[in-house]
PDB file with SEQRES, HELIX, SHEET and CRYST1 records, atoms N, CA, C and O in Angstrom:
SEQRES   1 A   40  MET GLU ASN GLN LYS MET GLN GLU PRO LEU VAL TYR ARG          
SEQRES   2 A   40  ARG ILE LEU LEU THR VAL ASP GLU ASP ASP ASN THR SER          
SEQRES   3 A   40  SER GLU ARG ALA PHE ARG TYR ALA THR THR LEU ALA THR          
SEQRES   4 A   40  LEU                                                          
HELIX    1 AA1 GLU A    2  GLN A    7  1                                   6    
HELIX    2 AA2 ASN A   24  THR A   39  1                                  16    
CRYST1    1.000    1.000    1.000  90.00  90.00  90.00 P 1           1          
ATOM      1  N   MET A   1     156.678 118.638  41.756  1.00  0.00           N  
ATOM      2  CA  MET A   1     155.467 118.334  41.012  1.00  0.00           C  
ATOM      3  C   MET A   1     155.515 116.912  40.441  1.00  0.00           C  
ATOM      4  O   MET A   1     154.526 116.183  40.526  1.00  0.00           O  
ATOM      5  N   GLU A   2     156.649 116.513  39.863  1.00  0.00           N  
ATOM      6  CA  GLU A   2     156.757 115.169  39.293  1.00  0.00           C  
ATOM      7  C   GLU A   2     156.673 114.104  40.381  1.00  0.00           C  
ATOM      8  O   GLU A   2     156.078 113.050  40.157  1.00  0.00           O  
ATOM      9  N   ASN A   3     157.250 114.352  41.547  1.00  0.00           N  
ATOM     10  CA  ASN A   3     157.175 113.382  42.639  1.00  0.00           C  
ATOM     11  C   ASN A   3     155.739 113.176  43.091  1.00  0.00           C  
ATOM     12  O   ASN A   3     155.343 112.063  43.437  1.00  0.00           O  
ATOM     13  N   GLN A   4     154.972 114.236  43.088  1.00  0.00           N  
ATOM     14  CA  GLN A   4     153.575 114.130  43.499  1.00  0.00           C  
ATOM     15  C   GLN A   4     152.790 113.264  42.510  1.00  0.00           C  
ATOM     16  O   GLN A   4     151.927 112.487  42.920  1.00  0.00           O  
ATOM     17  N   LYS A   5     153.080 113.393  41.221  1.00  0.00           N  
ATOM     18  CA  LYS A   5     152.406 112.586  40.209  1.00  0.00           C  
ATOM     19  C   LYS A   5     152.706 111.109  40.399  1.00  0.00           C  
ATOM     20  O   LYS A   5     151.825 110.270  40.212  1.00  0.00           O  
ATOM     21  N   MET A   6     153.926 110.784  40.766  1.00  0.00           N  
ATOM     22  CA  MET A   6     154.333 109.397  40.914  1.00  0.00           C  
ATOM     23  C   MET A   6     153.667 108.737  42.119  1.00  0.00           C  
ATOM     24  O   MET A   6     153.543 107.513  42.148  1.00  0.00           O  
ATOM     25  N   GLN A   7     153.245 109.496  43.091  1.00  0.00           N  
ATOM     26  CA  GLN A   7     152.641 108.947  44.296  1.00  0.00           C  
ATOM     27  C   GLN A   7     151.148 108.679  44.129  1.00  0.00           C  
ATOM     28  O   GLN A   7     150.560 107.952  44.930  1.00  0.00           O  
ATOM     29  N   GLU A   8     150.533 109.250  43.108  1.00  0.00           N  
ATOM     30  CA  GLU A   8     149.108 109.033  42.882  1.00  0.00           C  
ATOM     31  C   GLU A   8     148.880 107.626  42.338  1.00  0.00           C  
ATOM     32  O   GLU A   8     149.680 107.137  41.540  1.00  0.00           O  
ATOM     33  N   PRO A   9     147.796 106.967  42.759  1.00  0.00           N  
ATOM     34  CA  PRO A   9     147.533 105.604  42.255  1.00  0.00           C  
ATOM     35  C   PRO A   9     147.171 105.625  40.771  1.00  0.00           C  
ATOM     36  O   PRO A   9     146.581 106.585  40.275  1.00  0.00           O  
ATOM     37  N   LEU A  10     147.531 104.563  40.083  1.00  0.00           N  
ATOM     38  CA  LEU A  10     147.175 104.434  38.674  1.00  0.00           C  
ATOM     39  C   LEU A  10     145.745 103.924  38.564  1.00  0.00           C  
ATOM     40  O   LEU A  10     145.346 103.019  39.298  1.00  0.00           O  
ATOM     41  N   VAL A  11     144.986 104.494  37.663  1.00  0.00           N  
ATOM     42  CA  VAL A  11     143.606 104.082  37.446  1.00  0.00           C  
ATOM     43  C   VAL A  11     143.472 103.650  35.992  1.00  0.00           C  
ATOM     44  O   VAL A  11     143.761 104.414  35.072  1.00  0.00           O  
ATOM     45  N   TYR A  12     143.033 102.425  35.805  1.00  0.00           N  
ATOM     46  CA  TYR A  12     142.841 101.895  34.455  1.00  0.00           C  
ATOM     47  C   TYR A  12     141.359 101.864  34.135  1.00  0.00           C  
ATOM     48  O   TYR A  12     140.543 101.477  34.972  1.00  0.00           O  
ATOM     49  N   ARG A  13     141.016 102.270  32.931  1.00  0.00           N  
ATOM     50  CA  ARG A  13     139.609 102.305  32.531  1.00  0.00           C  
ATOM     51  C   ARG A  13     139.238 101.160  31.598  1.00  0.00           C  
ATOM     52  O   ARG A  13     138.066 100.975  31.271  1.00  0.00           O  
ATOM     53  N   ARG A  14     140.235 100.394  31.171  1.00  0.00           N  
ATOM     54  CA  ARG A  14     139.972  99.269  30.268  1.00  0.00           C  
ATOM     55  C   ARG A  14     140.653  98.024  30.787  1.00  0.00           C  
ATOM     56  O   ARG A  14     141.718  98.092  31.400  1.00  0.00           O  
ATOM     57  N   ILE A  15     140.038  96.895  30.540  1.00  0.00           N  
ATOM     58  CA  ILE A  15     140.603  95.601  30.929  1.00  0.00           C  
ATOM     59  C   ILE A  15     140.776  94.773  29.661  1.00  0.00           C  
ATOM     60  O   ILE A  15     139.827  94.585  28.900  1.00  0.00           O  
ATOM     61  N   LEU A  16     141.982  94.284  29.440  1.00  0.00           N  
ATOM     62  CA  LEU A  16     142.258  93.418  28.297  1.00  0.00           C  
ATOM     63  C   LEU A  16     142.095  91.976  28.739  1.00  0.00           C  
ATOM     64  O   LEU A  16     142.713  91.542  29.711  1.00  0.00           O  
ATOM     65  N   LEU A  17     141.276  91.248  28.034  1.00  0.00           N  
ATOM     66  CA  LEU A  17     140.991  89.862  28.389  1.00  0.00           C  
ATOM     67  C   LEU A  17     141.384  88.964  27.223  1.00  0.00           C  
ATOM     68  O   LEU A  17     140.935  89.166  26.095  1.00  0.00           O  
ATOM     69  N   THR A  18     142.216  87.981  27.501  1.00  0.00           N  
ATOM     70  CA  THR A  18     142.640  87.022  26.486  1.00  0.00           C  
ATOM     71  C   THR A  18     141.973  85.686  26.760  1.00  0.00           C  
ATOM     72  O   THR A  18     142.005  85.184  27.884  1.00  0.00           O  
ATOM     73  N   VAL A  19     141.377  85.121  25.739  1.00  0.00           N  
ATOM     74  CA  VAL A  19     140.702  83.833  25.872  1.00  0.00           C  
ATOM     75  C   VAL A  19     141.579  82.759  25.246  1.00  0.00           C  
ATOM     76  O   VAL A  19     142.013  82.885  24.101  1.00  0.00           O  
ATOM     77  N   ASP A  20     141.832  81.707  26.006  1.00  0.00           N  
ATOM     78  CA  ASP A  20     142.629  80.577  25.527  1.00  0.00           C  
ATOM     79  C   ASP A  20     141.673  79.457  25.139  1.00  0.00           C  
ATOM     80  O   ASP A  20     140.978  78.904  25.991  1.00  0.00           O  
ATOM     81  N   GLU A  21     141.639  79.130  23.877  1.00  0.00           N  
ATOM     82  CA  GLU A  21     140.706  78.122  23.368  1.00  0.00           C  
ATOM     83  C   GLU A  21     140.954  76.749  23.983  1.00  0.00           C  
ATOM     84  O   GLU A  21     140.019  75.961  24.132  1.00  0.00           O  
ATOM     85  N   ASP A  22     142.196  76.455  24.341  1.00  0.00           N  
ATOM     86  CA  ASP A  22     142.547  75.139  24.881  1.00  0.00           C  
ATOM     87  C   ASP A  22     142.359  75.023  26.388  1.00  0.00           C  
ATOM     88  O   ASP A  22     142.389  73.920  26.934  1.00  0.00           O  
ATOM     89  N   ASP A  23     142.167  76.153  27.062  1.00  0.00           N  
ATOM     90  CA  ASP A  23     142.066  76.126  28.526  1.00  0.00           C  
ATOM     91  C   ASP A  23     140.833  76.908  28.965  1.00  0.00           C  
ATOM     92  O   ASP A  23     140.920  78.085  29.316  1.00  0.00           O  
ATOM     93  N   ASN A  24     139.699  76.245  28.940  1.00  0.00           N  
ATOM     94  CA  ASN A  24     138.435  76.908  29.281  1.00  0.00           C  
ATOM     95  C   ASN A  24     138.398  77.385  30.725  1.00  0.00           C  
ATOM     96  O   ASN A  24     137.824  78.434  31.015  1.00  0.00           O  
ATOM     97  N   THR A  25     139.002  76.628  31.630  1.00  0.00           N  
ATOM     98  CA  THR A  25     138.956  76.983  33.047  1.00  0.00           C  
ATOM     99  C   THR A  25     139.665  78.303  33.319  1.00  0.00           C  
ATOM    100  O   THR A  25     139.122  79.164  34.012  1.00  0.00           O  
ATOM    101  N   SER A  26     140.860  78.471  32.787  1.00  0.00           N  
ATOM    102  CA  SER A  26     141.588  79.715  33.043  1.00  0.00           C  
ATOM    103  C   SER A  26     140.916  80.895  32.353  1.00  0.00           C  
ATOM    104  O   SER A  26     140.924  82.007  32.881  1.00  0.00           O  
ATOM    105  N   SER A  27     140.336  80.666  31.183  1.00  0.00           N  
ATOM    106  CA  SER A  27     139.620  81.738  30.495  1.00  0.00           C  
ATOM    107  C   SER A  27     138.396  82.171  31.298  1.00  0.00           C  
ATOM    108  O   SER A  27     138.100  83.361  31.396  1.00  0.00           O  
ATOM    109  N   GLU A  28     137.694  81.208  31.865  1.00  0.00           N  
ATOM    110  CA  GLU A  28     136.520  81.516  32.691  1.00  0.00           C  
ATOM    111  C   GLU A  28     136.929  82.282  33.944  1.00  0.00           C  
ATOM    112  O   GLU A  28     136.265  83.246  34.325  1.00  0.00           O  
ATOM    113  N   ARG A  29     138.003  81.865  34.578  1.00  0.00           N  
ATOM    114  CA  ARG A  29     138.488  82.569  35.774  1.00  0.00           C  
ATOM    115  C   ARG A  29     138.928  83.987  35.438  1.00  0.00           C  
ATOM    116  O   ARG A  29     138.655  84.922  36.191  1.00  0.00           O  
ATOM    117  N   ALA A  30     139.608  84.145  34.310  1.00  0.00           N  
ATOM    118  CA  ALA A  30     140.045  85.481  33.890  1.00  0.00           C  
ATOM    119  C   ALA A  30     138.842  86.378  33.631  1.00  0.00           C  
ATOM    120  O   ALA A  30     138.857  87.555  33.991  1.00  0.00           O  
ATOM    121  N   PHE A  31     137.805  85.833  33.012  1.00  0.00           N  
ATOM    122  CA  PHE A  31     136.600  86.612  32.748  1.00  0.00           C  
ATOM    123  C   PHE A  31     135.912  87.019  34.048  1.00  0.00           C  
ATOM    124  O   PHE A  31     135.481  88.163  34.190  1.00  0.00           O  
ATOM    125  N   ARG A  32     135.810  86.098  34.984  1.00  0.00           N  
ATOM    126  CA  ARG A  32     135.198  86.420  36.287  1.00  0.00           C  
ATOM    127  C   ARG A  32     135.994  87.497  37.015  1.00  0.00           C  
ATOM    128  O   ARG A  32     135.415  88.411  37.604  1.00  0.00           O  
ATOM    129  N   TYR A  33     137.315  87.392  36.974  1.00  0.00           N  
ATOM    130  CA  TYR A  33     138.174  88.387  37.622  1.00  0.00           C  
ATOM    131  C   TYR A  33     137.995  89.753  36.962  1.00  0.00           C  
ATOM    132  O   TYR A  33     137.901  90.772  37.648  1.00  0.00           O  
ATOM    133  N   ALA A  34     137.948  89.769  35.640  1.00  0.00           N  
ATOM    134  CA  ALA A  34     137.783  91.030  34.914  1.00  0.00           C  
ATOM    135  C   ALA A  34     136.442  91.676  35.228  1.00  0.00           C  
ATOM    136  O   ALA A  34     136.367  92.891  35.409  1.00  0.00           O  
ATOM    137  N   THR A  35     135.383  90.877  35.294  1.00  0.00           N  
ATOM    138  CA  THR A  35     134.074  91.452  35.609  1.00  0.00           C  
ATOM    139  C   THR A  35     134.015  91.943  37.049  1.00  0.00           C  
ATOM    140  O   THR A  35     133.325  92.920  37.340  1.00  0.00           O  
ATOM    141  N   THR A  36     134.723  91.283  37.944  1.00  0.00           N  
ATOM    142  CA  THR A  36     134.793  91.751  39.329  1.00  0.00           C  
ATOM    143  C   THR A  36     135.488  93.103  39.398  1.00  0.00           C  
ATOM    144  O   THR A  36     135.025  94.003  40.098  1.00  0.00           O  
ATOM    145  N   LEU A  37     136.593  93.252  38.682  1.00  0.00           N  
ATOM    146  CA  LEU A  37     137.302  94.528  38.676  1.00  0.00           C  
ATOM    147  C   LEU A  37     136.474  95.623  38.017  1.00  0.00           C  
ATOM    148  O   LEU A  37     136.514  96.777  38.443  1.00  0.00           O  
ATOM    149  N   ALA A  38     135.734  95.270  36.991  1.00  0.00           N  
ATOM    150  CA  ALA A  38     134.937  96.264  36.274  1.00  0.00           C  
ATOM    151  C   ALA A  38     133.806  96.809  37.135  1.00  0.00           C  
ATOM    152  O   ALA A  38     133.373  97.943  36.934  1.00  0.00           O  
ATOM    153  N   THR A  39     133.324  96.024  38.087  1.00  0.00           N  
ATOM    154  CA  THR A  39     132.216  96.477  38.925  1.00  0.00           C  
ATOM    155  C   THR A  39     132.686  97.298  40.115  1.00  0.00           C  
ATOM    156  O   THR A  39     131.875  97.940  40.781  1.00  0.00           O  
ATOM    157  N   LEU A  40     133.986  97.285  40.393  1.00  0.00           N  
ATOM    158  CA  LEU A  40     134.499  98.036  41.547  1.00  0.00           C  
ATOM    159  C   LEU A  40     134.588  99.503  41.283  1.00  0.00           C  
ATOM    160  O   LEU A  40     135.000 100.264  42.158  1.00  0.00           O  
TER     161      LEU A  40                                                      
END                                                                             
């Protein structure tokens, strides 16, 4: 039973997004990536 649980894919329902005030480009890319994952 435990082996079967380990083989199932993990599903996350929340995305944690960190915004870096000094690096707008990476924050924008992270936001775009997060919204892409949220729509899947």
